[in-house]
Structures are given as C-alpha cells and as structure tokens.
PDB file of C-alpha atoms in Angstrom:
ATOM      1  CA  MET A   4       2.124 222.296 -71.244  1.00  0.00           C
ATOM      2  CA  ALA A   5       2.407 225.874 -72.619  1.00  0.00           C
ATOM      3  CA  ASN A   6       5.615 226.952 -74.216  1.00  0.00           C
ATOM      4  CA  PRO A   7       7.191 229.647 -72.003  1.00  0.00           C
ATOM      5  CA  ASN A   8       8.465 231.524 -74.977  1.00  0.00           C
ATOM      6  CA  SER A   9       4.903 232.192 -76.208  1.00  0.00           C
ATOM      7  CA  ALA A  10       4.185 234.310 -73.102  1.00  0.00           C
ATOM      8  CA  LYS A  11       7.533 236.063 -73.216  1.00  0.00           C
ATOM      9  CA  TYR A  12       7.744 236.852 -76.932  1.00  0.00           C
ATOM     10  CA  GLY A  13       4.281 236.391 -78.482  1.00  0.00           C
ATOM     11  CA  GLN A  14       1.321 234.042 -78.631  1.00  0.00           C
ATOM     12  CA  TYR A  15       1.835 232.865 -82.174  1.00  0.00           C
ATOM     13  CA  TYR A  16       4.654 230.781 -83.802  1.00  0.00           C
ATOM     14  CA  TRP A  17       6.009 231.619 -87.220  1.00  0.00           C
ATOM     15  CA  ARG A  18       8.179 230.034 -89.822  1.00  0.00           C
ATOM     16  CA  ILE A  19      10.120 232.409 -92.033  1.00  0.00           C
ATOM     17  CA  ASP A  20      12.106 231.040 -95.051  1.00  0.00           C
ATOM     18  CA  LEU A  21      15.099 233.187 -95.880  1.00  0.00           C
ATOM     19  CA  THR A  22      16.539 233.593 -99.334  1.00  0.00           C
ATOM     20  CA  SER A  23      19.791 232.132 -98.104  1.00  0.00           C
ATOM     21  CA  GLY A  24      17.919 228.881 -97.544  1.00  0.00           C
ATOM     22  CA  GLU A  25      17.925 229.090 -93.827  1.00  0.00           C
ATOM     23  CA  VAL A  26      14.693 228.616 -91.972  1.00  0.00           C
ATOM     24  CA  VAL A  27      13.733 230.674 -88.843  1.00  0.00           C
ATOM     25  CA  HIS A  28      11.073 229.740 -86.285  1.00  0.00           C
ATOM     26  CA  ALA A  29      10.018 232.463 -83.962  1.00  0.00           C
ATOM     27  CA  HIS A  30       7.313 233.542 -81.547  1.00  0.00           C
ATOM     28  CA  ALA A  31       5.454 236.933 -82.064  1.00  0.00           C
ATOM     29  CA  ASP A  32       2.090 238.427 -81.612  1.00  0.00           C
ATOM     30  CA  GLU A  33       2.133 240.075 -84.982  1.00  0.00           C
ATOM     31  CA  VAL A  34       3.980 239.983 -88.345  1.00  0.00           C
ATOM     32  CA  GLU A  35       3.831 242.873 -90.657  1.00  0.00           C
ATOM     33  CA  ILE A  36       5.170 243.211 -94.319  1.00  0.00           C
ATOM     34  CA  GLN A  37       6.030 246.787 -94.646  1.00  0.00           C
ATOM     35  CA  GLY A  38       5.562 248.856 -97.894  1.00  0.00           C
ATOM     36  CA  SER A  39       9.407 248.532 -98.396  1.00  0.00           C
ATOM     37  CA  GLY A  40       9.132 244.759 -98.379  1.00  0.00           C
ATOM     38  CA  ALA A  41      10.650 244.382 -94.893  1.00  0.00           C
ATOM     39  CA  LEU A  42       9.285 241.710 -92.647  1.00  0.00           C
ATOM     40  CA  VAL A  43       8.814 242.830 -89.007  1.00  0.00           C
ATOM     41  CA  LEU A  44       7.790 240.537 -86.040  1.00  0.00           C
ATOM     42  CA  ARG A  45       6.340 242.249 -82.947  1.00  0.00           C
ATOM     43  CA  LYS A  46       5.220 241.618 -79.459  1.00  0.00           C
ATOM     44  CA  THR A  47       2.013 243.645 -78.971  1.00  0.00           C
ATOM     45  CA  SER A  48       0.877 242.490 -75.592  1.00  0.00           C
ATOM     46  CA  GLY A  49       2.282 244.623 -72.693  1.00  0.00           C
ATOM     47  CA  GLU A  50       2.833 248.321 -72.169  1.00  0.00           C
ATOM     48  CA  ALA A  51       4.150 249.152 -75.636  1.00  0.00           C
ATOM     49  CA  PRO A  52       4.587 247.280 -78.736  1.00  0.00           C
ATOM     50  CA  LEU A  53       8.081 245.818 -79.196  1.00  0.00           C
ATOM     51  CA  ILE A  54       9.928 244.900 -82.381  1.00  0.00           C
ATOM     52  CA  LEU A  55      11.390 241.447 -81.800  1.00  0.00           C
ATOM     53  CA  LEU A  56      13.005 240.619 -85.156  1.00  0.00           C
ATOM     54  CA  ALA A  57      13.091 242.206 -88.700  1.00  0.00           C
ATOM     55  CA  PHE A  58      14.267 241.199 -92.061  1.00  0.00           C
ATOM     56  CA  ALA A  59      15.042 243.538 -94.927  1.00  0.00           C
ATOM     57  CA  SER A  60      13.409 243.268 -98.290  1.00  0.00           C
ATOM     58  CA  GLY A  61      15.005 240.490-100.252  1.00  0.00           C
ATOM     59  CA  GLU A  62      16.285 238.604 -97.196  1.00  0.00           C
ATOM     60  CA  TRP A  63      13.152 236.540 -96.828  1.00  0.00           C
ATOM     61  CA  LYS A  64      10.931 234.749 -99.279  1.00  0.00           C
ATOM     62  CA  ASN A  65       7.933 233.549 -97.347  1.00  0.00           C
ATOM     63  CA  VAL A  66       6.403 233.556 -93.836  1.00  0.00           C
ATOM     64  CA  ARG A  67       3.491 231.550 -92.354  1.00  0.00           C
ATOM     65  CA  ALA A  68       1.919 230.640 -89.040  1.00  0.00           C
ATOM     66  CA  ALA A  69       3.344 227.451 -88.001  1.00  0.00           C
ATOM     67  CA  SER A  70       2.705 224.493 -85.839  1.00  0.00           C
ATOM     68  CA  ALA A  71       4.832 224.432 -82.625  1.00  0.00           C
ATOM     69  CA  LEU A  72       4.919 220.769 -82.996  1.00  0.00           C
ATOM     70  CA  ASP A  73       6.455 220.319 -86.430  1.00  0.00           C
ATOM     71  CA  GLY A  74       6.750 223.780 -87.960  1.00  0.00           C
ATOM     72  CA  HIS A  75       4.232 223.031 -90.842  1.00  0.00           C
ATOM     73  CA  ALA A  76       1.612 225.649 -91.853  1.00  0.00           C
ATOM     74  CA  ILE A  77      -1.285 225.505 -89.401  1.00  0.00           C
ATOM     75  CA  CYS A  78      -3.955 226.563 -91.831  1.00  0.00           C
ATOM     76  CA  VAL A  79      -3.269 223.704 -94.241  1.00  0.00           C
ATOM     77  CA  ASP A  80      -5.375 220.522 -93.749  1.00  0.00           C
ATOM     78  CA  HIS A  81      -3.526 218.621 -96.485  1.00  0.00           C
ATOM     79  CA  TRP A  82      -1.583 219.317 -99.666  1.00  0.00           C
ATOM     80  CA  ASP A  83      -1.680 216.992-102.509  1.00  0.00           C
ATOM     81  CA  GLN A  84       1.189 216.442-104.972  1.00  0.00           C
ATOM     82  CA  PRO A  85       0.304 216.133-108.647  1.00  0.00           C
ATOM     83  CA  GLU A  86       0.137 212.595-109.979  1.00  0.00           C
ATOM     84  CA  GLY A  87       3.519 211.212-110.996  1.00  0.00           C
ATOM     85  CA  LYS A  88       5.649 213.513-108.662  1.00  0.00           C
TER      86      LYS A  88
END
C-alpha cells in the first residue's frame, strides 16, 4: 500500500540529522544544499515548485534518501564495522 504522504508532499523519503541530535524524516521530491549551506526540501510535481521545509546552515549535519520501512539509507547494501568494535 502506498504512503499517502508521498503523493501529497513528494515521492522520496529523506532522513535529516540535525546538529541538535534530533532526526527528521520527511517526504519531498527534491533536496537542495544551497550555496549558503541551507538545506531545502521541495515538492516539484504539480503546478509550481513548493518549498516544504528548510534548515539554515549549521542546523543540520547530514541528509540521505531513507527507507520508509526503517529510515536507513536506501543506497547502502551493508556497512561493516572494523574488527574489534
């Protein structure tokens, strides 16, 4: 069953880690890192692009396309820890 938020806000699911330690999961068609360092999430489908959410430079530390099932990065097949850790 499709997530109704994906049609309303965007087809991709993103995880944003904030410098405060909070984690944000959001739907958006597009994520842009602007020259100032701001992070902007947009819906690009529809009549006109719409900014859904933005974080100022220094408020976020990383962003990645995430699985809607568990929030993990979708491009990673597996991630091995060094021996002894």
